mmCIF file of C-alpha atoms and ligand atoms in Angstrom:
data_model
loop_
_atom_site.group_PDB
_atom_site.id
_atom_site.type_symbol
_atom_site.label_atom_id
_atom_site.label_comp_id
_atom_site.label_asym_id
_atom_site.label_seq_id
_atom_site.Cartn_x
_atom_site.Cartn_y
_atom_site.Cartn_z
ATOM 1 C CA MET A 1 -0.846 -32.810 1.748
ATOM 2 C CA THR A 2 -3.546 -33.212 3.854
ATOM 3 C CA ALA A 3 -6.635 -30.952 4.142
ATOM 4 C CA SER A 4 -5.349 -28.088 6.299
ATOM 5 C CA GLU A 5 -2.189 -28.380 4.859
ATOM 6 C CA ARG A 6 -4.241 -26.815 1.700
ATOM 7 C CA SER A 7 -5.692 -24.078 3.883
ATOM 8 C CA LEU A 8 -5.219 -20.218 3.129
ATOM 9 C CA GLY A 9 -6.188 -18.269 5.686
ATOM 10 C CA ILE A 10 -6.578 -14.402 4.841
ATOM 11 C CA MET A 11 -5.868 -12.924 8.121
ATOM 12 C CA ALA A 12 -7.695 -9.512 8.301
ATOM 13 C CA ARG A 13 -8.987 -6.952 11.187
ATOM 14 C CA CYS A 14 -12.915 -8.353 11.513
ATOM 15 C CA GLN A 15 -14.873 -6.709 14.045
ATOM 16 C CA GLY A 16 -17.753 -9.323 14.808
ATOM 17 C CA SER A 17 -18.629 -10.374 11.206
ATOM 18 C CA HIS A 18 -17.442 -7.299 9.804
ATOM 19 C CA PHE A 19 -15.013 -7.370 7.543
ATOM 20 C CA VAL A 20 -14.047 -5.041 4.465
ATOM 21 C CA ASP A 21 -12.551 -6.580 1.037
ATOM 22 C CA LYS A 22 -15.256 -8.898 0.542
ATOM 23 C CA GLY A 23 -15.996 -9.252 -2.818
ATOM 24 C CA TYR A 24 -11.966 -9.362 -3.276
ATOM 25 C CA TYR A 25 -12.296 -12.488 -0.368
ATOM 26 C CA LYS A 26 -14.889 -14.105 -2.218
ATOM 27 C CA LYS A 27 -13.315 -14.246 -5.035
ATOM 28 C CA LEU A 28 -10.103 -15.585 -4.088
ATOM 29 C CA THR A 29 -12.111 -18.400 -1.832
ATOM 30 C CA LEU A 30 -14.085 -19.445 -5.111
ATOM 31 C CA TYR A 31 -10.438 -19.420 -7.164
ATOM 32 C CA GLY A 32 -8.635 -21.706 -4.470
ATOM 33 C CA ARG A 33 -11.713 -24.186 -4.017
ATOM 34 C CA LYS A 34 -11.105 -24.825 -8.113
ATOM 35 C CA HIS A 35 -7.491 -25.575 -7.225
ATOM 36 C CA GLY A 36 -8.302 -27.718 -3.900
ATOM 37 C CA ILE A 37 -7.393 -24.902 -1.648
ATOM 38 C CA ARG A 38 -9.861 -24.197 1.314
ATOM 39 C CA VAL A 39 -9.905 -20.205 1.568
ATOM 40 C CA PHE A 40 -11.196 -18.334 5.085
ATOM 41 C CA VAL A 41 -11.006 -15.307 6.387
ATOM 42 C CA PHE A 42 -10.018 -14.934 10.016
ATOM 43 C CA SER A 43 -9.191 -12.008 12.787
ATOM 44 C CA PRO A 44 -5.857 -12.691 14.554
ATOM 45 C CA ARG A 45 -7.784 -11.918 17.433
ATOM 46 C CA GLN A 46 -9.763 -15.050 16.933
ATOM 47 C CA VAL A 47 -6.899 -17.721 17.436
ATOM 48 C CA ASN A 48 -6.444 -20.165 20.169
ATOM 49 C CA PHE A 49 -3.148 -21.407 20.513
ATOM 50 C CA SER A 50 -4.040 -24.342 22.688
ATOM 51 C CA THR A 51 -6.451 -26.197 20.776
ATOM 52 C CA ARG A 52 -5.135 -24.141 16.803
ATOM 53 C CA MET A 53 -8.470 -23.441 16.109
ATOM 54 C CA VAL A 54 -9.263 -20.502 14.811
ATOM 55 C CA LYS A 55 -12.788 -19.023 14.523
ATOM 56 C CA GLY A 56 -13.578 -17.391 11.533
ATOM 57 C CA PHE A 57 -15.531 -16.914 8.195
ATOM 58 C CA GLU A 58 -15.911 -19.137 4.810
ATOM 59 C CA TYR A 59 -17.732 -18.368 1.933
ATOM 60 C CA ARG A 60 -20.468 -20.953 0.678
ATOM 61 C CA ASN A 61 -23.535 -21.198 -1.457
ATOM 62 C CA GLY A 62 -23.469 -17.224 -1.474
ATOM 63 C CA SER A 63 -23.239 -15.804 1.631
ATOM 64 C CA TRP A 64 -20.103 -15.820 4.059
ATOM 65 C CA HIS A 65 -20.693 -18.182 7.495
ATOM 66 C CA ALA A 66 -19.336 -18.477 10.908
ATOM 67 C CA LYS A 67 -17.208 -21.798 11.520
ATOM 68 C CA GLU A 68 -14.292 -22.654 13.602
ATOM 69 C CA PHE A 69 -11.123 -24.142 11.358
ATOM 70 C CA PRO A 70 -7.682 -25.360 12.216
ATOM 71 C CA ILE A 71 -4.626 -23.094 12.112
ATOM 72 C CA PRO A 72 -3.976 -22.463 8.113
ATOM 73 C CA ALA A 73 -1.181 -23.782 7.289
ATOM 74 C CA PHE A 74 -0.410 -20.610 5.462
ATOM 75 C CA ILE A 75 -1.152 -16.995 5.636
ATOM 76 C CA TYR A 76 -1.949 -14.135 3.427
ATOM 77 C CA ASP A 77 -1.519 -10.957 5.733
ATOM 78 C CA ARG A 78 -4.851 -8.296 5.000
ATOM 79 C CA CYS A 79 -4.568 -7.071 8.472
ATOM 80 C CA PHE A 80 -4.068 -3.023 7.512
ATOM 81 C CA VAL A 81 -1.971 -1.174 9.858
ATOM 82 C CA GLY A 82 -3.323 1.983 10.841
ATOM 83 C CA PRO A 83 -4.276 3.727 14.296
ATOM 84 C CA SER A 84 -5.631 0.607 16.088
ATOM 85 C CA TYR A 85 -2.919 -1.594 14.802
ATOM 86 C CA ARG A 86 -1.293 -2.146 18.406
ATOM 87 C CA HIS A 87 -4.630 -4.591 19.138
ATOM 88 C CA TYR A 88 -3.762 -6.819 16.445
ATOM 89 C CA LYS A 89 0.071 -6.848 16.573
ATOM 90 C CA PRO A 90 0.869 -9.123 19.242
ATOM 91 C CA PHE A 91 -1.372 -11.899 17.727
ATOM 92 C CA VAL A 92 0.127 -11.435 14.662
ATOM 93 C CA GLU A 93 3.384 -12.038 15.968
ATOM 94 C CA LYS A 94 2.509 -14.760 17.650
ATOM 95 C CA LEU A 95 1.542 -16.404 14.058
ATOM 96 C CA GLN A 96 4.468 -15.306 12.512
ATOM 97 C CA ASN A 97 6.877 -17.248 15.234
ATOM 98 C CA ASP A 98 4.812 -20.318 14.352
ATOM 99 C CA ARG A 99 6.779 -22.738 12.772
ATOM 100 C CA ASN A 100 4.246 -24.453 11.208
ATOM 101 C CA ILE A 101 2.492 -21.378 9.372
ATOM 102 C CA THR A 102 3.934 -19.883 6.654
ATOM 103 C CA PHE A 103 2.904 -16.346 5.214
ATOM 104 C CA LEU A 104 2.853 -15.590 1.892
ATOM 105 C CA GLY A 105 4.415 -12.768 2.715
ATOM 106 C CA HIS A 106 5.067 -10.365 5.715
ATOM 107 C CA GLY A 107 3.578 -6.680 5.896
ATOM 108 C CA LEU A 108 5.877 -3.617 5.771
ATOM 109 C CA SER A 109 5.635 -1.612 8.558
ATOM 110 C CA GLY A 110 5.561 2.094 7.124
ATOM 111 C CA LYS A 111 6.911 4.379 5.008
ATOM 112 C CA TRP A 112 10.114 5.193 7.120
ATOM 113 C CA GLN A 113 11.729 1.601 7.308
ATOM 114 C CA VAL A 114 10.804 1.076 3.778
ATOM 115 C CA HIS A 115 12.402 4.249 2.659
ATOM 116 C CA GLN A 116 15.486 3.561 4.343
ATOM 117 C CA MET A 117 15.863 0.135 3.059
ATOM 118 C CA LEU A 118 15.596 1.639 -0.635
ATOM 119 C CA ALA A 119 17.909 3.964 0.180
ATOM 120 C CA LYS A 120 20.379 1.142 0.114
ATOM 121 C CA SER A 121 19.654 0.472 -3.804
ATOM 122 C CA PRO A 122 22.664 2.439 -6.146
ATOM 123 C CA LEU A 123 19.610 1.882 -8.463
ATOM 124 C CA LEU A 124 16.105 3.364 -6.553
ATOM 125 C CA ALA A 125 17.763 5.554 -4.557
ATOM 126 C CA PRO A 126 18.000 8.528 -6.862
ATOM 127 C CA LEU A 127 14.757 8.132 -7.475
ATOM 128 C CA LEU A 128 13.839 8.904 -3.449
ATOM 129 C CA PRO A 129 12.277 11.835 -2.521
ATOM 130 C CA PRO A 130 14.581 13.262 -0.524
ATOM 131 C CA THR A 131 12.760 12.468 2.984
ATOM 132 C CA GLU A 132 13.609 13.384 6.498
ATOM 133 C CA ILE A 133 11.324 12.275 10.173
ATOM 134 C CA PHE A 134 9.295 15.712 11.107
ATOM 135 C CA SER A 135 10.147 17.837 13.630
ATOM 136 C CA TYR A 136 9.803 21.987 13.254
ATOM 137 C CA PRO A 137 13.720 22.607 12.606
ATOM 138 C CA VAL A 138 13.610 19.744 9.284
ATOM 139 C CA LEU A 139 10.733 21.849 8.060
ATOM 140 C CA GLN A 140 11.756 24.818 8.366
ATOM 141 C CA ALA A 141 15.189 24.017 6.379
ATOM 142 C CA THR A 142 13.460 22.107 3.721
ATOM 143 C CA LEU A 143 11.116 25.133 3.284
ATOM 144 C CA GLU A 144 14.004 26.936 3.297
ATOM 145 C CA LYS A 145 15.739 25.082 0.410
ATOM 146 C CA TYR A 146 12.679 23.918 -1.925
ATOM 147 C CA GLY A 147 9.785 26.454 -0.850
ATOM 148 C CA ALA A 148 6.951 24.512 0.114
ATOM 149 C CA ALA A 149 7.320 20.690 1.783
ATOM 150 C CA ILE A 150 4.594 18.061 1.761
ATOM 151 C CA ILE A 151 4.526 16.543 5.585
ATOM 152 C CA LYS A 152 2.860 13.049 5.794
ATOM 153 C CA PRO A 153 2.114 10.433 8.864
ATOM 154 C CA MET A 154 4.569 7.702 9.083
ATOM 155 C CA ALA A 155 1.791 5.364 9.522
ATOM 156 C CA GLY A 156 -0.523 6.713 7.169
ATOM 157 C CA THR A 157 -2.622 5.312 4.030
ATOM 158 C CA HIS A 158 -5.597 7.343 1.396
ATOM 159 C CA GLY A 159 -3.667 10.454 1.623
ATOM 160 C CA ILE A 160 -5.341 10.946 4.964
ATOM 161 C CA GLY A 161 -3.020 13.795 6.937
ATOM 162 C CA VAL A 162 -0.968 14.637 4.007
ATOM 163 C CA VAL A 163 -0.375 18.225 4.033
ATOM 164 C CA ARG A 164 1.436 20.691 2.253
ATOM 165 C CA ILE A 165 3.243 23.759 3.316
ATOM 166 C CA LYS A 166 4.230 26.584 1.006
ATOM 167 C CA GLU A 167 5.767 29.818 1.397
ATOM 168 C CA VAL A 168 3.131 33.025 0.435
ATOM 169 C CA ARG A 169 3.582 36.455 0.218
ATOM 170 C CA SER A 170 1.641 36.784 3.522
ATOM 171 C CA GLY A 171 3.104 33.795 5.126
ATOM 172 C CA TYR A 172 2.665 30.228 4.698
ATOM 173 C CA GLU A 173 -0.262 28.187 3.083
ATOM 174 C CA ALA A 174 -0.808 24.872 4.400
ATOM 175 C CA SER A 175 -3.408 22.779 2.567
ATOM 176 C CA GLY A 176 -3.982 18.865 2.591
ATOM 177 C CA ARG A 177 -6.426 16.715 3.800
ATOM 178 C CA ASN A 178 -7.236 16.556 7.301
ATOM 179 C CA ARG A 179 -7.619 13.149 10.325
ATOM 180 C CA ASP A 180 -11.047 12.937 8.298
ATOM 181 C CA ASN A 181 -9.833 12.860 5.032
ATOM 182 C CA GLN A 182 -11.627 16.745 4.613
ATOM 183 C CA PRO A 183 -9.689 18.761 2.584
ATOM 184 C CA PHE A 184 -8.642 21.866 3.861
ATOM 185 C CA THR A 185 -6.946 25.484 3.033
ATOM 186 C CA ARG A 186 -5.454 27.370 5.813
ATOM 187 C CA ARG A 187 -3.203 31.133 5.570
ATOM 188 C CA ILE A 188 -0.734 31.037 8.232
ATOM 189 C CA ARG A 189 0.816 34.584 9.263
ATOM 190 C CA ASP A 190 4.332 34.038 10.386
ATOM 191 C CA THR A 191 6.606 31.520 11.621
ATOM 192 C CA ALA A 192 4.781 31.329 15.293
ATOM 193 C CA GLY A 193 1.535 30.884 13.437
ATOM 194 C CA LEU A 194 3.072 27.831 11.593
ATOM 195 C CA LYS A 195 5.150 26.042 14.546
ATOM 196 C CA SER A 196 1.776 26.384 16.547
ATOM 197 C CA PHE A 197 -0.531 24.741 13.362
ATOM 198 C CA VAL A 198 1.838 21.764 12.692
ATOM 199 C CA SER A 199 2.271 21.059 16.443
ATOM 200 C CA VAL A 200 -1.152 20.836 17.196
ATOM 201 C CA PHE A 201 -1.413 18.757 13.407
ATOM 202 C CA THR A 202 1.303 16.285 14.184
ATOM 203 C CA ALA A 203 -0.055 15.538 17.868
ATOM 204 C CA GLY A 204 0.384 12.329 18.900
ATOM 205 C CA ARG A 205 1.765 10.814 15.448
ATOM 206 C CA LYS A 206 5.167 10.491 13.497
ATOM 207 C CA PHE A 207 5.544 12.133 10.202
ATOM 208 C CA LEU A 208 7.742 12.401 7.428
ATOM 209 C CA VAL A 209 9.009 15.756 5.670
ATOM 210 C CA GLN A 210 9.599 15.581 1.901
ATOM 211 C CA PRO A 211 10.124 18.774 -0.808
ATOM 212 C CA TYR A 212 6.744 19.170 -2.316
ATOM 213 C CA LEU A 213 7.279 17.564 -5.807
ATOM 214 C CA GLU A 214 4.945 18.921 -9.074
ATOM 215 C CA LEU A 215 3.286 15.667 -9.256
ATOM 216 C CA HIS A 216 0.600 17.144 -11.065
ATOM 217 C CA THR A 217 -0.544 17.870 -15.116
ATOM 218 C CA PRO A 218 -0.238 21.126 -16.419
ATOM 219 C CA ASP A 219 -3.759 21.756 -15.724
ATOM 220 C CA GLY A 220 -3.187 21.210 -12.106
ATOM 221 C CA THR A 221 -4.393 17.880 -11.285
ATOM 222 C CA PRO A 222 -2.381 16.005 -9.214
ATOM 223 C CA PHE A 223 -1.749 11.868 -10.108
ATOM 224 C CA ASP A 224 -0.008 8.978 -9.442
ATOM 225 C CA VAL A 225 1.172 5.426 -11.437
ATOM 226 C CA ARG A 226 -0.467 2.657 -9.601
ATOM 227 C CA VAL A 227 2.016 -0.377 -10.126
ATOM 228 C CA LEU A 228 0.855 -4.148 -8.775
ATOM 229 C CA VAL A 229 3.392 -6.736 -8.544
ATOM 230 C CA GLN A 230 2.315 -10.033 -7.556
ATOM 231 C CA LYS A 231 4.553 -13.303 -7.210
ATOM 232 C CA ASN A 232 3.194 -15.712 -9.709
ATOM 233 C CA GLY A 233 2.361 -19.871 -9.837
ATOM 234 C CA LEU A 234 5.996 -19.919 -10.084
ATOM 235 C CA GLY A 235 7.576 -17.921 -7.005
ATOM 236 C CA LYS A 236 8.728 -15.343 -9.949
ATOM 237 C CA TRP A 237 7.560 -11.718 -9.380
ATOM 238 C CA ALA A 238 5.505 -10.291 -12.666
ATOM 239 C CA THR A 239 3.809 -6.997 -13.069
ATOM 240 C CA THR A 240 0.029 -7.539 -12.705
ATOM 241 C CA GLY A 241 -0.871 -3.936 -14.179
ATOM 242 C CA LYS A 242 -0.200 -0.211 -14.442
ATOM 243 C CA ALA A 243 -2.814 2.514 -13.545
ATOM 244 C CA VAL A 244 -2.715 6.275 -13.484
ATOM 245 C CA ARG A 245 -5.169 7.557 -10.545
ATOM 246 C CA LEU A 246 -5.844 10.940 -10.988
ATOM 247 C CA GLY A 247 -6.687 13.020 -7.922
ATOM 248 C CA ASP A 248 -9.456 16.198 -8.036
ATOM 249 C CA LYS A 249 -8.015 19.474 -9.239
ATOM 250 C CA ARG A 250 -8.421 20.999 -5.650
ATOM 251 C CA SER A 251 -6.681 18.351 -3.994
ATOM 252 C CA ILE A 252 -2.637 17.587 -3.388
ATOM 253 C CA THR A 253 -2.994 14.119 -3.090
ATOM 254 C CA SER A 254 -4.142 11.718 -5.946
ATOM 255 C CA ASN A 255 -6.039 8.906 -3.715
ATOM 256 C CA LEU A 256 -8.888 7.544 -4.569
ATOM 257 C CA HIS A 257 -10.229 7.442 -1.672
ATOM 258 C CA GLY A 258 -9.464 11.263 -2.038
ATOM 259 C CA GLY A 259 -12.809 10.975 -4.927
ATOM 260 C CA GLY A 260 -10.458 10.292 -7.653
ATOM 261 C CA LYS A 261 -10.270 8.496 -11.128
ATOM 262 C CA ALA A 262 -8.471 6.460 -13.191
ATOM 263 C CA THR A 263 -7.017 5.835 -16.764
ATOM 264 C CA PRO A 264 -4.518 3.736 -18.422
ATOM 265 C CA LEU A 265 -0.911 4.525 -18.338
ATOM 266 C CA ALA A 266 -0.118 4.153 -21.872
ATOM 267 C CA SER A 267 -3.027 6.529 -23.059
ATOM 268 C CA PHE A 268 -2.179 8.502 -20.094
ATOM 269 C CA LEU A 269 1.244 9.530 -20.549
ATOM 270 C CA PRO A 270 1.183 10.581 -24.402
ATOM 271 C CA LEU A 271 -1.453 13.332 -23.534
ATOM 272 C CA HIS A 272 1.015 14.961 -21.145
ATOM 273 C CA PHE A 273 4.508 14.618 -22.325
ATOM 274 C CA LYS A 274 6.427 14.355 -25.980
ATOM 275 C CA SER A 275 6.622 10.391 -27.279
ATOM 276 C CA ALA A 276 10.903 10.280 -26.480
ATOM 277 C CA LYS A 277 10.087 11.416 -22.692
ATOM 278 C CA ALA A 278 6.590 9.459 -22.189
ATOM 279 C CA ALA A 279 9.437 6.415 -23.518
ATOM 280 C CA ARG A 280 11.581 7.277 -20.870
ATOM 281 C CA ILE A 281 9.368 7.485 -18.397
ATOM 282 C CA GLU A 282 7.571 3.857 -19.121
ATOM 283 C CA GLN A 283 10.521 2.621 -19.510
ATOM 284 C CA SER A 284 11.770 3.739 -15.947
ATOM 285 C CA ILE A 285 8.198 2.596 -14.323
ATOM 286 C CA ASN A 286 9.596 -1.289 -15.862
ATOM 287 C CA ARG A 287 12.630 -0.710 -14.210
ATOM 288 C CA VAL A 288 11.578 0.272 -10.566
ATOM 289 C CA ALA A 289 8.549 -2.516 -11.046
ATOM 290 C CA GLU A 290 11.359 -5.259 -12.206
ATOM 291 C CA GLU A 291 14.124 -3.879 -8.914
ATOM 292 C CA LEU A 292 12.021 -2.881 -6.495
ATOM 293 C CA PRO A 293 10.534 -6.104 -5.138
ATOM 294 C CA ARG A 294 13.950 -8.346 -5.537
ATOM 295 C CA PHE A 295 15.762 -5.783 -3.427
ATOM 296 C CA LEU A 296 13.236 -4.848 -0.720
ATOM 297 C CA GLU A 297 12.729 -9.009 -0.172
ATOM 298 C CA GLU A 298 16.653 -8.925 0.083
ATOM 299 C CA SER A 299 16.225 -6.915 3.309
ATOM 300 C CA HIS A 300 12.609 -7.199 4.432
ATOM 301 C CA GLY A 301 11.748 -10.979 3.733
ATOM 302 C CA ARG A 302 9.361 -12.762 1.878
ATOM 303 C CA LEU A 303 6.942 -10.579 0.225
ATOM 304 C CA VAL A 304 3.978 -11.766 -1.952
ATOM 305 C CA GLU A 305 2.701 -8.249 -3.560
ATOM 306 C CA LEU A 306 3.599 -5.006 -4.165
ATOM 307 C CA GLY A 307 1.353 -1.762 -4.951
ATOM 308 C CA ILE A 308 4.320 1.059 -5.948
ATOM 309 C CA ASP A 309 2.819 4.336 -6.313
ATOM 310 C CA ILE A 310 5.022 6.372 -8.670
ATOM 311 C CA GLY A 311 4.983 9.915 -9.087
ATOM 312 C CA ILE A 312 5.561 11.721 -12.351
ATOM 313 C CA ASP A 313 6.742 15.852 -11.567
ATOM 314 C CA THR A 314 5.520 18.312 -14.325
ATOM 315 C CA ALA A 315 9.288 17.807 -15.773
ATOM 316 C CA GLY A 316 8.597 14.217 -16.966
ATOM 317 C CA ASN A 317 11.336 13.189 -13.651
ATOM 318 C CA VAL A 318 10.077 9.305 -11.982
ATOM 319 C CA TRP A 319 9.656 9.362 -8.127
ATOM 320 C CA ILE A 320 8.782 6.170 -5.977
ATOM 321 C CA ILE A 321 6.174 7.646 -3.513
ATOM 322 C CA GLU A 322 4.609 4.537 -1.811
ATOM 323 C CA VAL A 323 5.195 1.012 -1.493
ATOM 324 C CA ASN A 324 1.795 -0.827 -0.142
ATOM 325 C CA SER A 325 2.496 -3.897 0.961
ATOM 326 C CA ARG A 326 -1.403 -4.583 1.175
ATOM 327 C CA PRO A 327 -2.402 -3.223 -1.820
ATOM 328 C CA GLY A 328 -6.422 -2.321 -3.326
ATOM 329 C CA ARG A 329 -7.402 -3.989 -6.676
ATOM 330 C CA THR A 330 -10.068 -1.121 -7.011
ATOM 331 C CA VAL A 331 -8.100 0.860 -9.745
ATOM 332 C CA PHE A 332 -7.984 -2.074 -12.252
ATOM 333 C CA ARG A 333 -11.977 -2.226 -12.102
ATOM 334 C CA MET A 334 -11.944 1.559 -12.691
ATOM 335 C CA ILE A 335 -9.621 1.541 -15.889
ATOM 336 C CA ASP A 336 -11.888 -1.704 -16.710
ATOM 337 C CA ASP A 337 -8.121 -3.868 -17.508
ATOM 338 C CA PRO A 338 -10.200 -7.679 -17.408
ATOM 339 C CA THR A 339 -6.197 -9.222 -17.475
ATOM 340 C CA ALA A 340 -4.856 -6.698 -14.485
ATOM 341 C CA GLN A 341 -8.795 -7.762 -12.862
ATOM 342 C CA LEU A 342 -8.295 -11.429 -13.416
ATOM 343 C CA HIS A 343 -4.614 -11.609 -12.288
ATOM 344 C CA SER A 344 -4.620 -9.589 -9.162
ATOM 345 C CA ILE A 345 -6.676 -12.104 -7.820
ATOM 346 C CA THR A 346 -5.674 -15.423 -8.872
ATOM 347 C CA GLN A 347 -1.929 -14.936 -8.804
ATOM 348 C CA PRO A 348 -1.848 -15.002 -4.317
ATOM 349 C CA VAL A 349 -3.950 -18.408 -4.770
ATOM 350 C CA ARG A 350 -1.460 -19.807 -7.286
ATOM 351 C CA TYR A 351 1.457 -18.070 -5.253
ATOM 352 C CA ALA A 352 0.062 -19.845 -2.426
ATOM 353 C CA HIS A 353 -0.306 -23.152 -4.218
ATOM 354 C CA TYR A 354 3.398 -23.095 -5.568
ATOM 355 C CA LEU A 355 4.685 -22.742 -1.528
ATOM 356 C CA MET A 356 2.009 -25.447 -0.751
ATOM 357 C CA LYS A 357 4.181 -27.552 -3.266
ATOM 358 C CA GLU A 358 7.719 -26.545 -2.113
ATOM 359 C CA ARG A 359 6.773 -27.300 1.460
ATOM 360 C CA VAL A 360 5.796 -30.614 0.779
ATOM 361 C CA GLY A 361 8.650 -31.141 -1.389
ATOM 362 C CA GLY A 362 11.633 -29.763 0.243
HETATM 363 N N1 ADP B 1 6.528 14.745 -1.800
HETATM 364 C C1 ADP B 1 5.524 14.732 -2.432
HETATM 365 N N2 ADP B 1 5.503 15.714 -2.996
HETATM 366 C C2 ADP B 1 3.911 16.033 -4.111
HETATM 367 N N3 ADP B 1 2.931 15.096 -3.685
HETATM 368 C C3 ADP B 1 2.721 13.888 -2.658
HETATM 369 C C4 ADP B 1 4.151 13.875 -1.917
HETATM 370 N N4 ADP B 1 4.122 12.757 -1.386
HETATM 371 C C5 ADP B 1 2.763 12.214 -1.581
HETATM 372 N N5 ADP B 1 2.802 12.668 -2.405
HETATM 373 C C6 ADP B 1 1.049 12.755 -3.210
HETATM 374 O O1 ADP B 1 0.297 12.528 -2.062
HETATM 375 C C7 ADP B 1 -0.561 10.991 -1.891
HETATM 376 C C8 ADP B 1 -0.495 10.497 -0.685
HETATM 377 O O2 ADP B 1 1.244 10.582 -0.583
HETATM 378 P P1 ADP B 1 1.605 8.959 -0.146
HETATM 379 O O3 ADP B 1 3.172 8.862 1.051
HETATM 380 O O4 ADP B 1 1.483 7.689 -1.033
HETATM 381 O O5 ADP B 1 0.690 8.226 1.646
HETATM 382 P P2 ADP B 1 -0.601 7.660 1.368
HETATM 383 O O6 ADP B 1 -0.243 6.402 2.554
HETATM 384 O O7 ADP B 1 -1.374 8.897 2.579
HETATM 385 O O8 ADP B 1 -1.128 6.956 0.018
HETATM 386 C C9 ADP B 1 0.460 10.827 -3.017
HETATM 387 O O9 ADP B 1 -0.165 9.950 -4.062
HETATM 388 C C10 ADP B 1 0.769 12.008 -4.259
HETATM 389 O O10 ADP B 1 -0.515 12.457 -4.733
HETATM 390 MG MG1 MG B 2 -0.108 6.111 -1.196
#
């Protein structure tokens, strides 16, 4: 293998020399270096296809240094999709279409696409909340059927823009997080008021509608289970860790960015469910962790890791809430799970190493 065949570029959104997750990328760099793999961070907007060079940043001697590198043979896509992704997309696509570059995995594009793929699995489909593309009539129908609905942006993250709408005696109540991730609750008097609230709130973005599920503890604390699954050094899927994220009692979402806490799954379930039910829940979560990555990969293409958000309602039913292809790792630091913390960092490098050997061999 030549030097550039042993290079792994972390593709991220960089604003000048600023990029997020520096702590994580530093660890990837150090672990990569131990295994003879050169790791650096770059923005897809800084690639020169005629010289086949890219401007990026490398961690060395305690700090990040700006440098030019040959286009990496392997790319780890950490380019978060969000409001301004359109500025990155054409550059990302060009890299994806380059025959000399292997992506560890291709990012998932949105909640609706993922939902449609998973709905084809006989095993997973029953665990998906009924989901439809938002329109006012669809919202009305969902409210009539279930009494409460959730609307959420198709390309959302961190619980931003997730709103519960429920029928109350005096009309409706909308509560959730606005575009600035600030919690709010609003009383709405009638259908005309509801119609104008949702049309303003959803303006310019696509939303999904689901029934509101009681994904909280008996005292009303919203929670979900974050399962991190990753490819290992043999190119096989393995579960890195499972953690429960608990939101604020006054909130409807359990995202950590909304100011949440975390706790290990094994000690959490027995607190809220009888032992037979807790065991069934854990089995069901394990089946999802086993089945979902392989199934999604079949329809979507290569993936390197997934953060699967699983909801458990007050009756103990298990729901697949969201699948993230660029998952965070904070939760395993918060629950002090050193094995999960270590694996969450080493697995992507081990998988890159596996692909490097494959590429030379095949
Ligand atoms: N149908 C639902 N019923 C109740 N709560 C939900 C529902 N969908 C999402 N939530 C809550 O909102 C949070 C964020 O939703 P999610 O679909 O994961 O979007 P995001 O990309 O913003 O994280 C979930 O973790 C869960 O706490
Ligand atoms: Mg989520």
